[in-house]
Amino acid sequence: MKHYEDIEADDCYDMAVEWIRHGNFDKAVHYFTRAIELNQYFIYAYIALARTYATQKKYTDAVPILKKATRFDPAFDRLHYLMAKYAYKNGDYKNALISIDRAIEMDEKDLYREAREMIEAQYQRR
């Protein structure tokens, strides 16, 4: 049964991607959410769902999705980077700094360090 659910989760993910191509974000959200229900470890479905919300400038919806994903893969630095990115776009510089610092702890990519400088500069201007 579990194998079938994983296959169905993949199908839901693919359907969501198609809905995005057709500009129907509500349907995409539905299918990404369904993919996650079927396979809670499908990290890229969380990322795609968060990105769908971010595309609609619904950053307050995007960040909690990524936080949920960190419960299943806490060492995936990209999740923390994306939380920082969406928190920053939402004007939540304090939480953006917390998230980017976690990403940097896991992997000191130039992108993460440069993002931190930008977030810090915005935070200081406040």
mmCIF file of N, CA and C in Angstrom:
data_model
loop_
_atom_site.group_PDB
_atom_site.id
_atom_site.type_symbol
_atom_site.label_atom_id
_atom_site.label_comp_id
_atom_site.label_asym_id
_atom_site.label_seq_id
_atom_site.Cartn_x
_atom_site.Cartn_y
_atom_site.Cartn_z
ATOM 1 N N MET A 1 0.826 -1.198 0.000
ATOM 2 C CA MET A 1 0.000 0.000 0.000
ATOM 3 C C MET A 1 0.867 1.258 0.000
ATOM 4 N N LYS A 2 1.937 1.258 0.793
ATOM 5 C CA LYS A 2 2.803 2.437 0.880
ATOM 6 C C LYS A 2 3.405 2.777 -0.483
ATOM 7 N N HIS A 3 3.823 1.752 -1.216
ATOM 8 C CA HIS A 3 4.410 1.984 -2.543
ATOM 9 C C HIS A 3 3.397 2.671 -3.459
ATOM 10 N N TYR A 4 2.142 2.233 -3.392
ATOM 11 C CA TYR A 4 1.095 2.847 -4.204
ATOM 12 C C TYR A 4 0.917 4.316 -3.828
ATOM 13 N N GLU A 5 0.944 4.612 -2.529
ATOM 14 C CA GLU A 5 0.785 5.999 -2.085
ATOM 15 C C GLU A 5 1.929 6.876 -2.574
ATOM 16 N N ASP A 6 3.143 6.337 -2.609
ATOM 17 C CA ASP A 6 4.284 7.095 -3.126
ATOM 18 C C ASP A 6 4.118 7.400 -4.614
ATOM 19 N N ILE A 7 3.622 6.418 -5.360
ATOM 20 C CA ILE A 7 3.380 6.627 -6.788
ATOM 21 C C ILE A 7 2.279 7.664 -6.987
ATOM 22 N N GLU A 8 1.229 7.568 -6.203
ATOM 23 C CA GLU A 8 0.135 8.542 -6.307
ATOM 24 C C GLU A 8 0.617 9.938 -5.907
ATOM 25 N N ALA A 9 1.484 10.018 -4.907
ATOM 26 C CA ALA A 9 2.053 11.311 -4.507
ATOM 27 C C ALA A 9 2.837 11.929 -5.670
ATOM 28 N N ASP A 10 3.625 11.109 -6.363
ATOM 29 C CA ASP A 10 4.350 11.595 -7.543
ATOM 30 C C ASP A 10 3.387 12.096 -8.615
ATOM 31 N N ASP A 11 2.307 11.365 -8.825
ATOM 32 C CA ASP A 11 1.311 11.776 -9.814
ATOM 33 C C ASP A 11 0.658 13.094 -9.422
ATOM 34 N N CYS A 12 0.356 13.258 -8.153
ATOM 35 C CA CYS A 12 -0.232 14.515 -7.676
ATOM 36 C C CYS A 12 0.744 15.674 -7.867
ATOM 37 N N TYR A 13 2.010 15.422 -7.587
ATOM 38 C CA TYR A 13 3.043 16.440 -7.792
ATOM 39 C C TYR A 13 3.084 16.856 -9.267
ATOM 40 N N ASP A 14 3.106 15.879 -10.157
ATOM 41 C CA ASP A 14 3.129 16.173 -11.588
ATOM 42 C C ASP A 14 1.887 16.950 -12.020
ATOM 43 N N MET A 15 0.737 16.587 -11.476
ATOM 44 C CA MET A 15 -0.505 17.292 -11.798
ATOM 45 C C MET A 15 -0.426 18.741 -11.323
ATOM 46 N N ALA A 16 0.128 18.957 -10.140
ATOM 47 C CA ALA A 16 0.269 20.316 -9.613
ATOM 48 C C ALA A 16 1.159 21.159 -10.520
ATOM 49 N N VAL A 17 2.231 20.578 -10.991
ATOM 50 C CA VAL A 17 3.140 21.295 -11.895
ATOM 51 C C VAL A 17 2.394 21.693 -13.170
ATOM 52 N N GLU A 18 1.575 20.798 -13.680
ATOM 53 C CA GLU A 18 0.783 21.124 -14.876
ATOM 54 C C GLU A 18 -0.196 22.263 -14.602
ATOM 55 N N TRP A 19 -0.821 22.243 -13.428
ATOM 56 C CA TRP A 19 -1.749 23.324 -13.092
ATOM 57 C C TRP A 19 -1.024 24.665 -13.007
ATOM 58 N N ILE A 20 0.192 24.655 -12.513
ATOM 59 C CA ILE A 20 0.979 25.897 -12.482
ATOM 60 C C ILE A 20 1.224 26.389 -13.904
ATOM 61 N N ARG A 21 1.578 25.480 -14.793
ATOM 62 C CA ARG A 21 1.808 25.863 -16.196
ATOM 63 C C ARG A 21 0.574 26.503 -16.821
ATOM 64 N N HIS A 22 -0.599 26.092 -16.340
ATOM 65 C CA HIS A 22 -1.852 26.643 -16.852
ATOM 66 C C HIS A 22 -2.334 27.845 -16.032
ATOM 67 N N GLY A 23 -1.542 28.237 -15.047
ATOM 68 C CA GLY A 23 -1.865 29.422 -14.255
ATOM 69 C C GLY A 23 -2.916 29.227 -13.182
ATOM 70 N N ASN A 24 -3.257 27.997 -12.863
ATOM 71 C CA ASN A 24 -4.263 27.737 -11.838
ATOM 72 C C ASN A 24 -3.554 27.344 -10.538
ATOM 73 N N PHE A 25 -3.238 28.364 -9.744
ATOM 74 C CA PHE A 25 -2.477 28.138 -8.515
ATOM 75 C C PHE A 25 -3.299 27.431 -7.440
ATOM 76 N N ASP A 26 -4.608 27.670 -7.424
ATOM 77 C CA ASP A 26 -5.449 26.988 -6.431
ATOM 78 C C ASP A 26 -5.425 25.476 -6.639
ATOM 79 N N LYS A 27 -5.537 25.055 -7.885
ATOM 80 C CA LYS A 27 -5.470 23.613 -8.182
ATOM 81 C C LYS A 27 -4.079 23.069 -7.862
ATOM 82 N N ALA A 28 -3.048 23.848 -8.162
ATOM 83 C CA ALA A 28 -1.676 23.426 -7.863
ATOM 84 C C ALA A 28 -1.511 23.223 -6.359
ATOM 85 N N VAL A 29 -1.990 24.166 -5.570
ATOM 86 C CA VAL A 29 -1.914 24.047 -4.113
ATOM 87 C C VAL A 29 -2.623 22.777 -3.658
ATOM 88 N N HIS A 30 -3.781 22.521 -4.219
ATOM 89 C CA HIS A 30 -4.540 21.319 -3.855
ATOM 90 C C HIS A 30 -3.716 20.056 -4.109
ATOM 91 N N TYR A 31 -3.122 19.958 -5.291
ATOM 92 C CA TYR A 31 -2.387 18.739 -5.639
ATOM 93 C C TYR A 31 -1.050 18.615 -4.911
ATOM 94 N N PHE A 32 -0.364 19.732 -4.653
ATOM 95 C CA PHE A 32 0.859 19.645 -3.843
ATOM 96 C C PHE A 32 0.505 19.193 -2.423
ATOM 97 N N THR A 33 -0.578 19.746 -1.891
ATOM 98 C CA THR A 33 -1.024 19.370 -0.547
ATOM 99 C C THR A 33 -1.376 17.885 -0.499
ATOM 100 N N ARG A 34 -2.040 17.418 -1.528
ATOM 101 C CA ARG A 34 -2.403 15.991 -1.593
ATOM 102 C C ARG A 34 -1.150 15.119 -1.666
ATOM 103 N N ALA A 35 -0.164 15.548 -2.435
ATOM 104 C CA ALA A 35 1.096 14.798 -2.531
ATOM 105 C C ALA A 35 1.745 14.666 -1.160
ATOM 106 N N ILE A 36 1.722 15.743 -0.389
ATOM 107 C CA ILE A 36 2.308 15.732 0.954
ATOM 108 C C ILE A 36 1.503 14.829 1.887
ATOM 109 N N GLU A 37 0.170 14.846 1.758
ATOM 110 C CA GLU A 37 -0.659 13.965 2.579
ATOM 111 C C GLU A 37 -0.326 12.499 2.314
ATOM 112 N N LEU A 38 -0.056 12.183 1.071
ATOM 113 C CA LEU A 38 0.242 10.801 0.695
ATOM 114 C C LEU A 38 1.657 10.381 1.082
ATOM 115 N N ASN A 39 2.582 11.349 1.068
ATOM 116 C CA ASN A 39 3.978 11.056 1.400
ATOM 117 C C ASN A 39 4.564 12.249 2.146
ATOM 118 N N GLN A 40 4.506 12.193 3.462
ATOM 119 C CA GLN A 40 4.958 13.325 4.277
ATOM 120 C C GLN A 40 6.453 13.585 4.154
ATOM 121 N N TYR A 41 7.194 12.669 3.556
ATOM 122 C CA TYR A 41 8.639 12.839 3.386
ATOM 123 C C TYR A 41 9.005 13.397 2.002
ATOM 124 N N PHE A 42 8.037 13.791 1.233
ATOM 125 C CA PHE A 42 8.230 14.295 -0.126
ATOM 126 C C PHE A 42 8.628 15.778 -0.022
ATOM 127 N N ILE A 43 9.879 16.016 0.315
ATOM 128 C CA ILE A 43 10.372 17.361 0.624
ATOM 129 C C ILE A 43 10.188 18.321 -0.545
ATOM 130 N N TYR A 44 10.404 17.850 -1.754
ATOM 131 C CA TYR A 44 10.264 18.756 -2.904
ATOM 132 C C TYR A 44 8.818 19.189 -3.128
ATOM 133 N N ALA A 45 7.856 18.422 -2.653
ATOM 134 C CA ALA A 45 6.461 18.861 -2.719
ATOM 135 C C ALA A 45 6.236 20.037 -1.771
ATOM 136 N N TYR A 46 6.871 19.995 -0.594
ATOM 137 C CA TYR A 46 6.783 21.129 0.333
ATOM 138 C C TYR A 46 7.405 22.378 -0.305
ATOM 139 N N ILE A 47 8.569 22.191 -0.906
ATOM 140 C CA ILE A 47 9.273 23.321 -1.529
ATOM 141 C C ILE A 47 8.430 23.910 -2.660
ATOM 142 N N ALA A 48 7.865 23.047 -3.482
ATOM 143 C CA ALA A 48 7.046 23.521 -4.601
ATOM 144 C C ALA A 48 5.768 24.205 -4.105
ATOM 145 N N LEU A 49 5.174 23.666 -3.048
ATOM 146 C CA LEU A 49 3.980 24.294 -2.474
ATOM 147 C C LEU A 49 4.320 25.674 -1.932
ATOM 148 N N ALA A 50 5.418 25.771 -1.207
ATOM 149 C CA ALA A 50 5.840 27.069 -0.664
ATOM 150 C C ALA A 50 6.122 28.058 -1.802
ATOM 151 N N ARG A 51 6.757 27.583 -2.844
ATOM 152 C CA ARG A 51 7.052 28.461 -3.987
ATOM 153 C C ARG A 51 5.762 28.924 -4.673
ATOM 154 N N THR A 52 4.774 28.050 -4.728
ATOM 155 C CA THR A 52 3.485 28.420 -5.312
ATOM 156 C C THR A 52 2.857 29.552 -4.504
ATOM 157 N N TYR A 53 2.901 29.426 -3.184
ATOM 158 C CA TYR A 53 2.395 30.511 -2.339
ATOM 159 C C TYR A 53 3.217 31.784 -2.558
ATOM 160 N N ALA A 54 4.523 31.657 -2.625
ATOM 161 C CA ALA A 54 5.389 32.823 -2.799
ATOM 162 C C ALA A 54 5.131 33.508 -4.138
ATOM 163 N N THR A 55 4.866 32.738 -5.165
ATOM 164 C CA THR A 55 4.550 33.305 -6.472
ATOM 165 C C THR A 55 3.328 34.209 -6.391
ATOM 166 N N GLN A 56 2.441 33.868 -5.471
ATOM 167 C CA GLN A 56 1.228 34.669 -5.258
ATOM 168 C C GLN A 56 1.431 35.722 -4.169
ATOM 169 N N LYS A 57 2.678 35.866 -3.722
ATOM 170 C CA LYS A 57 3.053 36.798 -2.655
ATOM 171 C C LYS A 57 2.377 36.456 -1.316
ATOM 172 N N LYS A 58 2.103 35.189 -1.108
ATOM 173 C CA LYS A 58 1.529 34.699 0.147
ATOM 174 C C LYS A 58 2.660 34.115 0.998
ATOM 175 N N TYR A 59 3.582 34.989 1.375
ATOM 176 C CA TYR A 59 4.777 34.545 2.097
ATOM 177 C C TYR A 59 4.449 33.998 3.480
ATOM 178 N N THR A 60 3.397 34.520 4.099
ATOM 179 C CA THR A 60 3.029 34.015 5.422
ATOM 180 C C THR A 60 2.489 32.585 5.337
ATOM 181 N N ASP A 61 2.063 32.155 4.168
ATOM 182 C CA ASP A 61 1.654 30.762 3.974
ATOM 183 C C ASP A 61 2.847 29.886 3.597
ATOM 184 N N ALA A 62 3.825 30.467 2.929
ATOM 185 C CA ALA A 62 4.974 29.698 2.435
ATOM 186 C C ALA A 62 5.892 29.233 3.569
ATOM 187 N N VAL A 63 6.188 30.121 4.498
ATOM 188 C CA VAL A 63 7.169 29.803 5.550
ATOM 189 C C VAL A 63 6.737 28.617 6.418
ATOM 190 N N PRO A 64 5.483 28.562 6.896
ATOM 191 C CA PRO A 64 5.098 27.411 7.727
ATOM 192 C C PRO A 64 5.184 26.069 6.994
ATOM 193 N N ILE A 65 4.957 26.081 5.697
ATOM 194 C CA ILE A 65 5.075 24.848 4.915
ATOM 195 C C ILE A 65 6.514 24.340 4.988
ATOM 196 N N LEU A 66 7.458 25.258 4.833
ATOM 197 C CA LEU A 66 8.875 24.874 4.883
ATOM 198 C C LEU A 66 9.284 24.448 6.288
ATOM 199 N N LYS A 67 8.741 25.120 7.305
ATOM 200 C CA LYS A 67 9.031 24.711 8.685
ATOM 201 C C LYS A 67 8.566 23.282 8.926
ATOM 202 N N LYS A 68 7.407 22.951 8.392
ATOM 203 C CA LYS A 68 6.894 21.593 8.543
ATOM 204 C C LYS A 68 7.850 20.595 7.877
ATOM 205 N N ALA A 69 8.366 20.951 6.723
ATOM 206 C CA ALA A 69 9.293 20.069 6.002
ATOM 207 C C ALA A 69 10.565 19.824 6.805
ATOM 208 N N THR A 70 11.003 20.817 7.583
ATOM 209 C CA THR A 70 12.229 20.646 8.369
ATOM 210 C C THR A 70 12.064 19.571 9.450
ATOM 211 N N ARG A 71 10.837 19.250 9.822
ATOM 212 C CA ARG A 71 10.627 18.160 10.785
ATOM 213 C C ARG A 71 11.034 16.818 10.189
ATOM 214 N N PHE A 72 10.914 16.701 8.876
ATOM 215 C CA PHE A 72 11.222 15.436 8.205
ATOM 216 C C PHE A 72 12.633 15.404 7.633
ATOM 217 N N ASP A 73 13.209 16.575 7.412
ATOM 218 C CA ASP A 73 14.582 16.648 6.902
ATOM 219 C C ASP A 73 15.256 17.904 7.475
ATOM 220 N N PRO A 74 15.581 17.880 8.774
ATOM 221 C CA PRO A 74 16.112 19.077 9.433
ATOM 222 C C PRO A 74 17.485 19.510 8.926
ATOM 223 N N ALA A 75 18.205 18.627 8.273
ATOM 224 C CA ALA A 75 19.559 18.958 7.822
ATOM 225 C C ALA A 75 19.598 19.477 6.382
ATOM 226 N N PHE A 76 18.452 19.663 5.762
ATOM 227 C CA PHE A 76 18.417 20.156 4.386
ATOM 228 C C PHE A 76 18.516 21.680 4.419
ATOM 229 N N ASP A 77 19.713 22.181 4.174
ATOM 230 C CA ASP A 77 19.988 23.611 4.300
ATOM 231 C C ASP A 77 19.095 24.463 3.398
ATOM 232 N N ARG A 78 18.708 23.953 2.260
ATOM 233 C CA ARG A 78 17.887 24.725 1.309
ATOM 234 C C ARG A 78 16.553 25.141 1.927
ATOM 235 N N LEU A 79 15.984 24.296 2.767
ATOM 236 C CA LEU A 79 14.728 24.646 3.430
ATOM 237 C C LEU A 79 14.889 25.900 4.283
ATOM 238 N N HIS A 80 15.996 25.979 4.997
ATOM 239 C CA HIS A 80 16.240 27.135 5.863
ATOM 240 C C HIS A 80 16.518 28.390 5.027
ATOM 241 N N TYR A 81 17.236 28.210 3.934
ATOM 242 C CA TYR A 81 17.482 29.341 3.036
ATOM 243 C C TYR A 81 16.154 29.881 2.483
ATOM 244 N N LEU A 82 15.278 28.980 2.049
ATOM 245 C CA LEU A 82 14.001 29.413 1.491
ATOM 246 C C LEU A 82 13.117 30.072 2.543
ATOM 247 N N MET A 83 13.159 29.561 3.781
ATOM 248 C CA MET A 83 12.411 30.225 4.856
ATOM 249 C C MET A 83 12.930 31.647 5.053
ATOM 250 N N ALA A 84 14.243 31.805 4.995
ATOM 251 C CA ALA A 84 14.839 33.139 5.125
ATOM 252 C C ALA A 84 14.392 34.040 3.973
ATOM 253 N N LYS A 85 14.423 33.505 2.782
ATOM 254 C CA LYS A 85 14.045 34.268 1.586
ATOM 255 C C LYS A 85 12.601 34.765 1.683
ATOM 256 N N TYR A 86 11.686 33.875 2.042
ATOM 257 C CA TYR A 86 10.277 34.258 2.092
ATOM 258 C C TYR A 86 9.971 35.139 3.304
ATOM 259 N N ALA A 87 10.643 34.905 4.408
ATOM 260 C CA ALA A 87 10.474 35.792 5.570
ATOM 261 C C ALA A 87 10.974 37.194 5.221
ATOM 262 N N TYR A 88 12.095 37.266 4.537
ATOM 263 C CA TYR A 88 12.652 38.556 4.096
ATOM 264 C C TYR A 88 11.657 39.278 3.180
ATOM 265 N N LYS A 89 11.118 38.570 2.219
ATOM 266 C CA LYS A 89 10.168 39.188 1.285
ATOM 267 C C LYS A 89 8.905 39.645 1.993
ATOM 268 N N ASN A 90 8.619 39.038 3.135
ATOM 269 C CA ASN A 90 7.452 39.424 3.918
ATOM 270 C C ASN A 90 7.776 40.536 4.924
ATOM 271 N N GLY A 91 9.044 40.971 4.953
ATOM 272 C CA GLY A 91 9.446 42.029 5.874
ATOM 273 C C GLY A 91 9.766 41.534 7.275
ATOM 274 N N ASP A 92 9.858 40.238 7.456
ATOM 275 C CA ASP A 92 10.158 39.638 8.756
ATOM 276 C C ASP A 92 11.668 39.363 8.821
ATOM 277 N N TYR A 93 12.436 40.435 8.999
ATOM 278 C CA TYR A 93 13.893 40.341 8.920
ATOM 279 C C TYR A 93 14.500 39.556 10.081
ATOM 280 N N LYS A 94 13.890 39.641 11.251
ATOM 281 C CA LYS A 94 14.404 38.912 12.405
ATOM 282 C C LYS A 94 14.361 37.398 12.145
ATOM 283 N N ASN A 95 13.223 36.883 11.711
ATOM 284 C CA ASN A 95 13.125 35.448 11.429
ATOM 285 C C ASN A 95 13.919 35.064 10.186
ATOM 286 N N ALA A 96 14.056 35.996 9.259
ATOM 287 C CA ALA A 96 14.896 35.730 8.086
ATOM 288 C C ALA A 96 16.342 35.500 8.524
ATOM 289 N N LEU A 97 16.811 36.315 9.468
ATOM 290 C CA LEU A 97 18.177 36.139 9.980
ATOM 291 C C LEU A 97 18.341 34.804 10.695
ATOM 292 N N ILE A 98 17.359 34.437 11.478
ATOM 293 C CA ILE A 98 17.422 33.153 12.194
ATOM 294 C C ILE A 98 17.521 32.003 11.198
ATOM 295 N N SER A 99 16.698 32.048 10.171
ATOM 296 C CA SER A 99 16.686 30.969 9.178
ATOM 297 C C SER A 99 17.963 30.934 8.349
ATOM 298 N N ILE A 100 18.441 32.098 7.943
ATOM 299 C CA ILE A 100 19.656 32.105 7.114
ATOM 300 C C ILE A 100 20.861 31.650 7.937
ATOM 301 N N ASP A 101 20.870 31.995 9.210
ATOM 302 C CA ASP A 101 21.968 31.522 10.076
ATOM 303 C C ASP A 101 21.963 30.000 10.187
ATOM 304 N N ARG A 102 20.775 29.408 10.259
ATOM 305 C CA ARG A 102 20.688 27.941 10.299
ATOM 306 C C ARG A 102 21.207 27.341 8.995
ATOM 307 N N ALA A 103 20.853 27.959 7.885
ATOM 308 C CA ALA A 103 21.333 27.457 6.585
ATOM 309 C C ALA A 103 22.851 27.540 6.518
ATOM 310 N N ILE A 104 23.406 28.639 6.993
ATOM 311 C CA ILE A 104 24.862 28.826 6.962
ATOM 312 C C ILE A 104 25.557 27.819 7.868
ATOM 313 N N GLU A 105 24.958 27.505 9.017
ATOM 314 C CA GLU A 105 25.533 26.489 9.908
ATOM 315 C C GLU A 105 25.676 25.149 9.199
ATOM 316 N N MET A 106 24.758 24.860 8.310
ATOM 317 C CA MET A 106 24.751 23.579 7.612
ATOM 318 C C MET A 106 25.649 23.580 6.383
ATOM 319 N N ASP A 107 25.730 24.727 5.728
ATOM 320 C CA ASP A 107 26.522 24.817 4.498
ATOM 321 C C ASP A 107 26.850 26.286 4.242
ATOM 322 N N GLU A 108 28.093 26.599 4.248
ATOM 323 C CA GLU A 108 28.522 27.996 4.091
ATOM 324 C C GLU A 108 28.635 28.401 2.621
ATOM 325 N N LYS A 109 27.553 28.268 1.907
ATOM 326 C CA LYS A 109 27.531 28.666 0.503
ATOM 327 C C LYS A 109 27.650 30.182 0.393
ATOM 328 N N ASP A 110 28.301 30.632 -0.664
ATOM 329 C CA ASP A 110 28.411 32.073 -0.907
ATOM 330 C C ASP A 110 27.033 32.716 -0.980
ATOM 331 N N LEU A 111 26.095 32.045 -1.629
ATOM 332 C CA LEU A 111 24.741 32.569 -1.748
ATOM 333 C C LEU A 111 24.147 32.861 -0.375
ATOM 334 N N TYR A 112 24.324 31.946 0.565
ATOM 335 C CA TYR A 112 23.757 32.112 1.897
ATOM 336 C C TYR A 112 24.421 33.271 2.637
ATOM 337 N N ARG A 113 25.744 33.363 2.522
ATOM 338 C CA ARG A 113 26.447 34.453 3.208
ATOM 339 C C ARG A 113 26.055 35.811 2.622
ATOM 340 N N GLU A 114 25.923 35.883 1.318
ATOM 341 C CA GLU A 114 25.522 37.140 0.686
ATOM 342 C C GLU A 114 24.080 37.498 1.040
ATOM 343 N N ALA A 115 23.224 36.493 1.103
ATOM 344 C CA ALA A 115 21.837 36.737 1.504
ATOM 345 C C ALA A 115 21.791 37.257 2.938
ATOM 346 N N ARG A 116 22.643 36.696 3.796
ATOM 347 C CA ARG A 116 22.665 37.153 5.183
ATOM 348 C C ARG A 116 23.068 38.619 5.278
ATOM 349 N N GLU A 117 24.063 39.022 4.489
ATOM 350 C CA GLU A 117 24.484 40.438 4.476
ATOM 351 C C GLU A 117 23.323 41.345 4.080
ATOM 352 N N MET A 118 22.582 40.945 3.065
ATOM 353 C CA MET A 118 21.457 41.746 2.601
ATOM 354 C C MET A 118 20.360 41.814 3.669
ATOM 355 N N ILE A 119 20.052 40.678 4.283
ATOM 356 C CA ILE A 119 19.028 40.653 5.329
ATOM 357 C C ILE A 119 19.463 41.512 6.507
ATOM 358 N N GLU A 120 20.719 41.360 6.919
ATOM 359 C CA GLU A 120 21.246 42.141 8.047
ATOM 360 C C GLU A 120 21.155 43.634 7.758
ATOM 361 N N ALA A 121 21.499 44.043 6.549
ATOM 362 C CA ALA A 121 21.433 45.467 6.177
ATOM 363 C C ALA A 121 20.001 45.984 6.282
ATOM 364 N N GLN A 122 19.044 45.202 5.807
ATOM 365 C CA GLN A 122 17.637 45.604 5.894
ATOM 366 C C GLN A 122 17.184 45.653 7.339
ATOM 367 N N TYR A 123 17.612 44.695 8.132
ATOM 368 C CA TYR A 123 17.235 44.629 9.545
ATOM 369 C C TYR A 123 17.773 45.857 10.284
ATOM 370 N N GLN A 124 18.985 46.282 9.985
ATOM 371 C CA GLN A 124 19.586 47.447 10.642
ATOM 372 C C GLN A 124 18.880 48.744 10.239
ATOM 373 N N ARG A 125 18.352 48.821 9.034
ATOM 374 C CA ARG A 125 17.637 50.022 8.564
ATOM 375 C C ARG A 125 16.301 50.226 9.257
ATOM 376 N N ARG A 126 15.759 49.177 9.771
ATOM 377 C CA ARG A 126 14.436 49.251 10.423
ATOM 378 C C ARG A 126 14.416 50.127 11.603
#
